[in-house]
PDB file of C-alpha atoms in Angstrom:
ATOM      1  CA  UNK N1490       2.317 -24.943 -11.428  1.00  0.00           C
ATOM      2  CA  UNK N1491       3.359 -22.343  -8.754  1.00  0.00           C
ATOM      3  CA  UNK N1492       5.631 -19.677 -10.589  1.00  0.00           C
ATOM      4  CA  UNK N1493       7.175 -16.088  -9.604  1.00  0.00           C
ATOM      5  CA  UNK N1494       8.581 -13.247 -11.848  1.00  0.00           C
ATOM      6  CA  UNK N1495      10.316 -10.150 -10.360  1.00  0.00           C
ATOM      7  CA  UNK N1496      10.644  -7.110 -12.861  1.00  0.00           C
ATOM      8  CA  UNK N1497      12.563  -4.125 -11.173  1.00  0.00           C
ATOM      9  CA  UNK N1498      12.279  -0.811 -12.111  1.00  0.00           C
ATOM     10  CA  UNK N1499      14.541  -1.354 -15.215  1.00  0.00           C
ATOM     11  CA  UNK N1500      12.425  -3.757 -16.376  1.00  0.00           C
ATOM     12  CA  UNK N1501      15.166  -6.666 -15.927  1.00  0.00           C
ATOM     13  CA  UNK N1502      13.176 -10.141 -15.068  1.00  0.00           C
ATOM     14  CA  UNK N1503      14.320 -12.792 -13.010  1.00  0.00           C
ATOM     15  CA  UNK N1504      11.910 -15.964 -13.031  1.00  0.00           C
ATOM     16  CA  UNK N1505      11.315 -19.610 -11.518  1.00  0.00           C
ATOM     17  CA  UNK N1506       9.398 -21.739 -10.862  1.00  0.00           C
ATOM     18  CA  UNK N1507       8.402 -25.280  -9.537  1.00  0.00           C
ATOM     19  CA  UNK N1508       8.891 -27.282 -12.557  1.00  0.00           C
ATOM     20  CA  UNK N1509      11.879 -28.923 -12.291  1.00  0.00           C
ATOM     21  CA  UNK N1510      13.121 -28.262 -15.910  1.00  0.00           C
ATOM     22  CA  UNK N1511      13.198 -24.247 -15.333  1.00  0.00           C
ATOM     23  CA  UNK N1512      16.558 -23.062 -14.871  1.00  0.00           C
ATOM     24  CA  UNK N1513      16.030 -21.876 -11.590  1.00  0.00           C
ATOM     25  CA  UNK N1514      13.704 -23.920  -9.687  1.00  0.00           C
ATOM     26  CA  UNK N1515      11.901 -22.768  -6.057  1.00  0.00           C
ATOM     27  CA  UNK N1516      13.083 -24.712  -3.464  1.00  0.00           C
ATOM     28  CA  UNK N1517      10.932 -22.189  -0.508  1.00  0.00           C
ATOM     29  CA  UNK N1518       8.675 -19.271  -1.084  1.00  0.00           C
ATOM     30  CA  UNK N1519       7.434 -17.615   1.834  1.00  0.00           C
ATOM     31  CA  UNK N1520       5.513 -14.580   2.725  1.00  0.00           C
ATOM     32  CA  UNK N1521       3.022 -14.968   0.261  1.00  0.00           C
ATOM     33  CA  UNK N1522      -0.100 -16.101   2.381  1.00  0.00           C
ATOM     34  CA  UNK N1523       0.987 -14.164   5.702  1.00  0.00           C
ATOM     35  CA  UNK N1524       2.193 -10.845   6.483  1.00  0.00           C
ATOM     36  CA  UNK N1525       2.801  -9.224  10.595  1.00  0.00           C
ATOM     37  CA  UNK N1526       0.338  -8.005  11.764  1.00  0.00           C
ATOM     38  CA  UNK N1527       0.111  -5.107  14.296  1.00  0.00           C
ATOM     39  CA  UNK N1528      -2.289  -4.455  17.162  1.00  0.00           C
ATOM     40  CA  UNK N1529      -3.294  -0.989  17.678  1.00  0.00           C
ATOM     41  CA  UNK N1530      -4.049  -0.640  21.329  1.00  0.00           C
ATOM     42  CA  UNK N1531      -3.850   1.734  24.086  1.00  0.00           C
ATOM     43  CA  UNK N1532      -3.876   0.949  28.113  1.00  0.00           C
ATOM     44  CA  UNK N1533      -4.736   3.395  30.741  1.00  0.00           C
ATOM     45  CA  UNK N1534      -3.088   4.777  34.230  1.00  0.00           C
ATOM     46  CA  UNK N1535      -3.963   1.332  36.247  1.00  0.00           C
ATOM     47  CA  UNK N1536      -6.101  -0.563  33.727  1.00  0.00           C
ATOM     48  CA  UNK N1537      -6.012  -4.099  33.690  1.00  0.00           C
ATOM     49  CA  UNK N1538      -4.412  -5.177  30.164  1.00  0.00           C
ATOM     50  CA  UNK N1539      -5.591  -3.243  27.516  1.00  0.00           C
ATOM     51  CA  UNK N1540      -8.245  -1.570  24.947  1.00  0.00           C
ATOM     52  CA  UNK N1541      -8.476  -2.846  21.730  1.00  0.00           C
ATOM     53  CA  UNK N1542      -8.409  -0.071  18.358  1.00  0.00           C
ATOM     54  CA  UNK N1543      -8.059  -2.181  15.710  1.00  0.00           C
ATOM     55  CA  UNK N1544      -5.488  -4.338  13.905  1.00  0.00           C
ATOM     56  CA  UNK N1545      -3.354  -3.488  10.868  1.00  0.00           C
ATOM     57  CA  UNK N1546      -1.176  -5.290   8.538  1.00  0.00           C
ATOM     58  CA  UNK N1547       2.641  -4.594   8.987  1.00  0.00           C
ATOM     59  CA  UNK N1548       5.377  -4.943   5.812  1.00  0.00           C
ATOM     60  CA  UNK N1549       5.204  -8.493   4.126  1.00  0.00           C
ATOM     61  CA  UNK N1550       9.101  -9.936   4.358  1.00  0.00           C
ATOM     62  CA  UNK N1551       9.148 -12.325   1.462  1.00  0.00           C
ATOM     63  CA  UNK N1552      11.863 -14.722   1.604  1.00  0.00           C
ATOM     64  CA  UNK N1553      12.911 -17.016  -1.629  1.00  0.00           C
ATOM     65  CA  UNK N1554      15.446 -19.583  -2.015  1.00  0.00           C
ATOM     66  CA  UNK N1555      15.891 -21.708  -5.374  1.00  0.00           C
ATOM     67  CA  UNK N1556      18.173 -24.079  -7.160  1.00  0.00           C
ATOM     68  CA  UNK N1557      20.384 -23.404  -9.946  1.00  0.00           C
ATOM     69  CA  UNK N1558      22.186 -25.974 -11.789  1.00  0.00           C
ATOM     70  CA  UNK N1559      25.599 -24.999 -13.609  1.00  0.00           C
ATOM     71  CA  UNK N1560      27.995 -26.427 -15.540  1.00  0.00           C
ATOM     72  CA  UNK N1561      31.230 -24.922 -14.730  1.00  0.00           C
ATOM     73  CA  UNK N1562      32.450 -22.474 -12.491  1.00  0.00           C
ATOM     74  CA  UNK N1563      32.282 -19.120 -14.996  1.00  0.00           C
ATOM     75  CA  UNK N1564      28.858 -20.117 -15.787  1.00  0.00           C
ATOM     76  CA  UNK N1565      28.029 -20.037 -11.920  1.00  0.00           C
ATOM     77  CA  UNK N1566      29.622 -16.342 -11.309  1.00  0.00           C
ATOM     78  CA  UNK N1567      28.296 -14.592 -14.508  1.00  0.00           C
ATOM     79  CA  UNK N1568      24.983 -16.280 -13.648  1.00  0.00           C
ATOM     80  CA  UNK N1569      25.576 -14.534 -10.056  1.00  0.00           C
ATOM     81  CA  UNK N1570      26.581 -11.579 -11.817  1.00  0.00           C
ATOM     82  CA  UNK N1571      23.355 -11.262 -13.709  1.00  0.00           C
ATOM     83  CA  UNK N1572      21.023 -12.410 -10.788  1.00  0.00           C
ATOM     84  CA  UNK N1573      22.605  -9.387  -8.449  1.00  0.00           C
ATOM     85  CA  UNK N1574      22.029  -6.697 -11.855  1.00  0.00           C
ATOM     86  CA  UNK N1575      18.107  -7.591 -11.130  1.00  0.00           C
ATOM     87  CA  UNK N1576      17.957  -7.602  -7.642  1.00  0.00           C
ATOM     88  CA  UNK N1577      19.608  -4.275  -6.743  1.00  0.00           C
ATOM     89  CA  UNK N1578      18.998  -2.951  -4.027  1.00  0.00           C
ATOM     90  CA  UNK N1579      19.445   0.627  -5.165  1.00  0.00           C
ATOM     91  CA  UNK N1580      16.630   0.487  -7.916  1.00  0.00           C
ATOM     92  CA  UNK N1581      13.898   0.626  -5.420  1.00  0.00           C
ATOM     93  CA  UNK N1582      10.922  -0.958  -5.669  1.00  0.00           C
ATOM     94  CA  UNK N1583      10.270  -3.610  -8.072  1.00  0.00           C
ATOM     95  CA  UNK N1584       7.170  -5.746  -9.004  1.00  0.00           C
ATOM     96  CA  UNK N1585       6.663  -9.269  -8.029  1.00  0.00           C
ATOM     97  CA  UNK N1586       4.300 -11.560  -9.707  1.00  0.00           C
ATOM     98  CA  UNK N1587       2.612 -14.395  -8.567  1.00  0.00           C
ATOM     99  CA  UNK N1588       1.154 -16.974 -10.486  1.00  0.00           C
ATOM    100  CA  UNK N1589      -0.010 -20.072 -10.616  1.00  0.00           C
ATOM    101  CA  UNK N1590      -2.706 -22.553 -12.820  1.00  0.00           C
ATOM    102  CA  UNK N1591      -6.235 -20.932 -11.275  1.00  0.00           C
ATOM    103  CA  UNK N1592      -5.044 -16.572 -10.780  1.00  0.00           C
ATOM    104  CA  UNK N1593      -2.203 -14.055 -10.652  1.00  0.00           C
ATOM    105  CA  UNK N1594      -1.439 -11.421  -7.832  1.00  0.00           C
ATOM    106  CA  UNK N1595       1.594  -9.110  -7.772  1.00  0.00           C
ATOM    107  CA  UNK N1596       2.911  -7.010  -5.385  1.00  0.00           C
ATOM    108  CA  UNK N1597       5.678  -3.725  -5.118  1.00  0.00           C
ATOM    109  CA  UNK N1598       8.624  -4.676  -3.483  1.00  0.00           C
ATOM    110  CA  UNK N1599      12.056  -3.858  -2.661  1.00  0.00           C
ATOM    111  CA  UNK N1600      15.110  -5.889  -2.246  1.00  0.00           C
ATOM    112  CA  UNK N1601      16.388  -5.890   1.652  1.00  0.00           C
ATOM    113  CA  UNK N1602      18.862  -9.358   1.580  1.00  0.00           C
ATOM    114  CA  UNK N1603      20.607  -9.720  -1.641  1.00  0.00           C
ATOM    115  CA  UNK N1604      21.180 -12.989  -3.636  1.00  0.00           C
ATOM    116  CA  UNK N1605      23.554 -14.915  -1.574  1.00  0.00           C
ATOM    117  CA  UNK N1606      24.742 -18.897  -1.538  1.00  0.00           C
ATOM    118  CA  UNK N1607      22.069 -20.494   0.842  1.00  0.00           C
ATOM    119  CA  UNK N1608      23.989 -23.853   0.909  1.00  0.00           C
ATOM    120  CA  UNK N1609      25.791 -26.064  -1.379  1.00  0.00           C
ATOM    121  CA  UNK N1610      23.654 -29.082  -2.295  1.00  0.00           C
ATOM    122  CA  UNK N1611      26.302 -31.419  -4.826  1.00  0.00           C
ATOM    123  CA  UNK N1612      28.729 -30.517  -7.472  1.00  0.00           C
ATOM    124  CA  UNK N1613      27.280 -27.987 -10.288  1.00  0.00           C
ATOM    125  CA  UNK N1614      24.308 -27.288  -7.900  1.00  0.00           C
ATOM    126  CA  UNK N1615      23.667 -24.470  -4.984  1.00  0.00           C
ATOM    127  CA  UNK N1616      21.069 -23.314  -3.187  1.00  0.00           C
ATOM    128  CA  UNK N1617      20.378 -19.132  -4.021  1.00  0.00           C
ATOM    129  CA  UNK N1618      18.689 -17.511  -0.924  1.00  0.00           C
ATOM    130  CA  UNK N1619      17.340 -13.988  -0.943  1.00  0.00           C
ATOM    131  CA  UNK N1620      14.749 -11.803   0.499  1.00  0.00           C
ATOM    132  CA  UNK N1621      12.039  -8.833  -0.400  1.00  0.00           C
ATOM    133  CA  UNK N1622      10.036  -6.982   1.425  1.00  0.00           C
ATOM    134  CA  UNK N1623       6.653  -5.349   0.376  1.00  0.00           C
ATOM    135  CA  UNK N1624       5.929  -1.877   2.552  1.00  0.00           C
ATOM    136  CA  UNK N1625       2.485  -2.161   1.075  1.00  0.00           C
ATOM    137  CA  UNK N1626       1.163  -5.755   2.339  1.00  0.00           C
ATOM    138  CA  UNK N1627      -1.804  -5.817  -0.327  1.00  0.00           C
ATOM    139  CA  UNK N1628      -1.673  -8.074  -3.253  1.00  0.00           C
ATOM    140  CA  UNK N1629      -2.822  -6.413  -6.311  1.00  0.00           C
ATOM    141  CA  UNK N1630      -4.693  -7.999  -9.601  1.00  0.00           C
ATOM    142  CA  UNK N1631      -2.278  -7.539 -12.740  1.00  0.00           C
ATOM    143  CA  UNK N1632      -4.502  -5.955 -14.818  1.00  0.00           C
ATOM    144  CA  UNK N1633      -6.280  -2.742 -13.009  1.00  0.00           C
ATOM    145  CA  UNK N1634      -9.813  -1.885 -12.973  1.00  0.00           C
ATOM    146  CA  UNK N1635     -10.931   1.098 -15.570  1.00  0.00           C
ATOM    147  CA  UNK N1636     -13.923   2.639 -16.089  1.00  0.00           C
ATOM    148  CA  UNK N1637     -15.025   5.387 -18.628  1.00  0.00           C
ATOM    149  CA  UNK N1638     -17.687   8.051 -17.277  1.00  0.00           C
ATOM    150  CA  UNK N1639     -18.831  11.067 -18.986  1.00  0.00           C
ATOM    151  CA  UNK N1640     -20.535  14.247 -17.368  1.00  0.00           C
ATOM    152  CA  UNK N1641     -22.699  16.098 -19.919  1.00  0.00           C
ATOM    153  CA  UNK N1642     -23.118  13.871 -23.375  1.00  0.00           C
ATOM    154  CA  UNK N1643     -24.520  15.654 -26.030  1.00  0.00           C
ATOM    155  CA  UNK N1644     -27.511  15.268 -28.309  1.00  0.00           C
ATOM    156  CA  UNK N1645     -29.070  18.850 -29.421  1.00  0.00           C
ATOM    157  CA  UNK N1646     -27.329  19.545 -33.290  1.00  0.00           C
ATOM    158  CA  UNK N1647     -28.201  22.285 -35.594  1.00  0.00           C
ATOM    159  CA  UNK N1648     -30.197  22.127 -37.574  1.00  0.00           C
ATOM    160  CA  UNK N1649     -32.098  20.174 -35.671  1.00  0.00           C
ATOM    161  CA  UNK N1650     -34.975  17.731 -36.978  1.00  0.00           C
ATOM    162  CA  UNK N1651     -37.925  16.425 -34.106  1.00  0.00           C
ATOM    163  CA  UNK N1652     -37.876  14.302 -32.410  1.00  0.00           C
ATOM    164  CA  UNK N1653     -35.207  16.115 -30.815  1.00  0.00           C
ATOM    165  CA  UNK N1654     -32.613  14.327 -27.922  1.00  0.00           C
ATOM    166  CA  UNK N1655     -31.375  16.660 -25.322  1.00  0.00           C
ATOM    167  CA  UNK N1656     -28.014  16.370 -23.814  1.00  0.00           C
ATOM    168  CA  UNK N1657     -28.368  14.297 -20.532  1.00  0.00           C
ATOM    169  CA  UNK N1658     -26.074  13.684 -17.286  1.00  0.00           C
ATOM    170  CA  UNK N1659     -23.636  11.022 -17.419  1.00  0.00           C
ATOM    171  CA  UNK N1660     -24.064   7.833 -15.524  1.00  0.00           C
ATOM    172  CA  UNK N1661     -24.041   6.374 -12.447  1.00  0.00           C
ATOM    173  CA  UNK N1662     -21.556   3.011 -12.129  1.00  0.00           C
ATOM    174  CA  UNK N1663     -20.831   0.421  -9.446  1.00  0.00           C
ATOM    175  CA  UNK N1664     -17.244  -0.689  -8.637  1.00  0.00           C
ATOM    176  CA  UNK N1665     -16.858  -3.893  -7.117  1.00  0.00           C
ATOM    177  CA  UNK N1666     -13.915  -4.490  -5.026  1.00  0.00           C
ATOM    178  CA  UNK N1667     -13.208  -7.987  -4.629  1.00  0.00           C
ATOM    179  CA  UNK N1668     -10.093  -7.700  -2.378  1.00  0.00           C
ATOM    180  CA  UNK N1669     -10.258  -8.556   1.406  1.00  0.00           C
ATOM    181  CA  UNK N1670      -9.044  -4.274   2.309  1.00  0.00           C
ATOM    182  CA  UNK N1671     -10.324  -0.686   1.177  1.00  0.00           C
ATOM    183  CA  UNK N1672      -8.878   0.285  -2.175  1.00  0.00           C
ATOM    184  CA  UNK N1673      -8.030   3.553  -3.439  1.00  0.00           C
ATOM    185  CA  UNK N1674      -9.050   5.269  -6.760  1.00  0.00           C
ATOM    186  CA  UNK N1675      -7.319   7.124  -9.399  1.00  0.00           C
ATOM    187  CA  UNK N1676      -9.369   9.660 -11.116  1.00  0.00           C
ATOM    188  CA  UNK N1677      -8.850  11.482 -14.100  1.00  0.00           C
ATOM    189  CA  UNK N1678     -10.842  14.269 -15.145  1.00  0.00           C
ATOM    190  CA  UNK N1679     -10.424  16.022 -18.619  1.00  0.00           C
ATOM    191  CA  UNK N1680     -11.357  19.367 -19.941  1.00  0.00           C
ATOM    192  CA  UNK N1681     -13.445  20.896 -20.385  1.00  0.00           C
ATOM    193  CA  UNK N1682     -14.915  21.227 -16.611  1.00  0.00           C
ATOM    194  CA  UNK N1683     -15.988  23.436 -13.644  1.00  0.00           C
ATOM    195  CA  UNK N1684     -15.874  22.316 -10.108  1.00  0.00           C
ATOM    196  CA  UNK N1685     -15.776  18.591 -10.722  1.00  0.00           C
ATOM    197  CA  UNK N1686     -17.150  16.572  -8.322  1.00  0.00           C
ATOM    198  CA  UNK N1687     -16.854  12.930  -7.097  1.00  0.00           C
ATOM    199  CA  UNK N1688     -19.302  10.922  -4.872  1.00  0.00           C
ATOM    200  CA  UNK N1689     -19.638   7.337  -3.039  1.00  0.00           C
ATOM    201  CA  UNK N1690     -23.198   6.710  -3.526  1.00  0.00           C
ATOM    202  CA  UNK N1691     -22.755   3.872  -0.917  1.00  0.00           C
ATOM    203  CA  UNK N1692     -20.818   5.677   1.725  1.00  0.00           C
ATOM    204  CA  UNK N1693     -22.313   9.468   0.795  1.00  0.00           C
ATOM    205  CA  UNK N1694     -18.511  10.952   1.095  1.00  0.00           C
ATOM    206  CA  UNK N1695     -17.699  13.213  -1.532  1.00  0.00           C
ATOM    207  CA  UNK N1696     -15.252  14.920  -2.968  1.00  0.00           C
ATOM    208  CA  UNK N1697     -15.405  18.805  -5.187  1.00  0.00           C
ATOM    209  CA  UNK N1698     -12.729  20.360  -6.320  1.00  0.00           C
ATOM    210  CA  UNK N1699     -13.099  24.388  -7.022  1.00  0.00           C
ATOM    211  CA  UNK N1700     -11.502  24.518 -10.442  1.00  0.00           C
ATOM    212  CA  UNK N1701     -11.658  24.931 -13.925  1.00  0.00           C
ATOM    213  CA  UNK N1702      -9.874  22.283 -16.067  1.00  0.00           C
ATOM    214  CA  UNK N1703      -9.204  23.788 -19.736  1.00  0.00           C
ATOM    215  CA  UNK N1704      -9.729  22.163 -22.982  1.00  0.00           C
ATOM    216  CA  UNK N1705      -6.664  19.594 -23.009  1.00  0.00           C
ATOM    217  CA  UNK N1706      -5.865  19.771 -19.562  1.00  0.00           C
ATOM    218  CA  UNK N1707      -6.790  16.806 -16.980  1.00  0.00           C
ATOM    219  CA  UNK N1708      -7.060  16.554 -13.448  1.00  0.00           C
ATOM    220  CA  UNK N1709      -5.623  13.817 -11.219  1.00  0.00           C
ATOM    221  CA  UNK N1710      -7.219  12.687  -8.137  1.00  0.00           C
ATOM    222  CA  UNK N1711      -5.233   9.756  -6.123  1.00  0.00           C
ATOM    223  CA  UNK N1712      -6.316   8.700  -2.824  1.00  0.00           C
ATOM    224  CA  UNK N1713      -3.669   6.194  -1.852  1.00  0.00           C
ATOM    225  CA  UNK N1714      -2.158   5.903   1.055  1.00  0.00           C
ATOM    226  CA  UNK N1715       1.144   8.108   1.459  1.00  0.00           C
ATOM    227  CA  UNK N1716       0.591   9.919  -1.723  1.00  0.00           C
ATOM    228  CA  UNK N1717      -2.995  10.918  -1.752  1.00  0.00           C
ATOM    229  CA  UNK N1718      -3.006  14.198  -4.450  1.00  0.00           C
ATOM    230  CA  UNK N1719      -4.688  16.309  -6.603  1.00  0.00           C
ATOM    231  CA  UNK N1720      -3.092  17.793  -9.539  1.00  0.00           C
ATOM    232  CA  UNK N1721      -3.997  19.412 -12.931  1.00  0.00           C
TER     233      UNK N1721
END
């Protein structure tokens, strides 16, 4: 069973669903398997057509329209009234989930058409139409990928008995990405540390960073799109 859940950034929810005893049942839910897609191309003084660079994803519009059954007319407007709280525009970007019997995907979005009467199907029953749109096309899994790595773990105590185990360099470990588009990383290293350093065995691109990080103190290295940092 096909479900959605939208939690803005006040962590109001608004969910429905296909089954057809949910109080607000999806009647279309688009967007979810397409997004635009842009062709980067550039064409010459007299060339015939054009030369191909490459082709990116553009913003993912999602529209959604479901039905909501109501018994009177108050019930209807403070139902409106509530529906509108959640999907305000001027709380920015919200998540969206996705789910249905076999995964779960959600994506940021923001609200761009607010909830509105699509059409009036019968007495007690309309038609809610409204849209998002996701800047960032990519579906995400819910639950993001961690991994613990240590530089220098120790083994040498005092008094020490043989045989003796000497402090040795922290591992190696392989991140799979099982999405269909690069991903960035968020990296956290804590103190204490000098110069820390992190490399793409696959790729050989690496990344130093001259500093010392004091006991308690953590460095932040985020290489998303449009907010790629470094802080301490």
């Amino acid at each position: 069973m096909e479900r959605i859940k939208f939690i803005n950034s006040k962590n109001q929810i608004f969910t429905a669903s296909y089954d057809e005893n949910a109080r607000f049942i999806i009647n279309s839910l688009g967007g979810l398997r397409a997004a635009d897609i842009q062709i980067v191309q550039t064409s010459g003084y007299l060339q015939h057509g054009a030369t191909y660079s490459r082709s990116l994803y553009g913003v993912r519009p999602i529209p959604i329209q479901f039905y909501y059954s109501y018994a009177n007319m108050a019930a209807f407007y403070g139902t409106m009234d509530e529906i509108q709280r959640v999907f305000n525009p001027m709380l920015g970007e919200g998540i969206l989930i996705y789910e249905n019997d076999h995964h779960s995907r959600m994506i940021r979005a923001t609200v761009t058409e607010q909830p509105d009467i699509a059409s009036k199907t019968g007495l007690g029953l309309r038609v809610i139409g409204l849209e998002l749109t996701a800047h960032n096309p990519f579906f995400e899994d819910l639950i993001e990928t961690r991994v613990r790595m240590a530089d220098f773990v120790g083994g040498l105590k005092f008094p020490h008995r043989m045989p003796m185990r000497f402090g040795k360099r922290g591992d190696s470990v392989t991140i799979n990405n099982s999405g269909d588009a690069p991903a960035p990383i968020r990296c956290e290293f804590r103190g204490t540390a000098t110069n820390p350093a992190l490399k793409n065995d696959t790729t050989g691109e690496a990344l130093k960073v001259v500093a010392t990080i004091a006991a308690g103190d953590t460095l932040v290295i985020d290489t998303a799109y449009g907010l790629a940092l470094i802080h301490i």
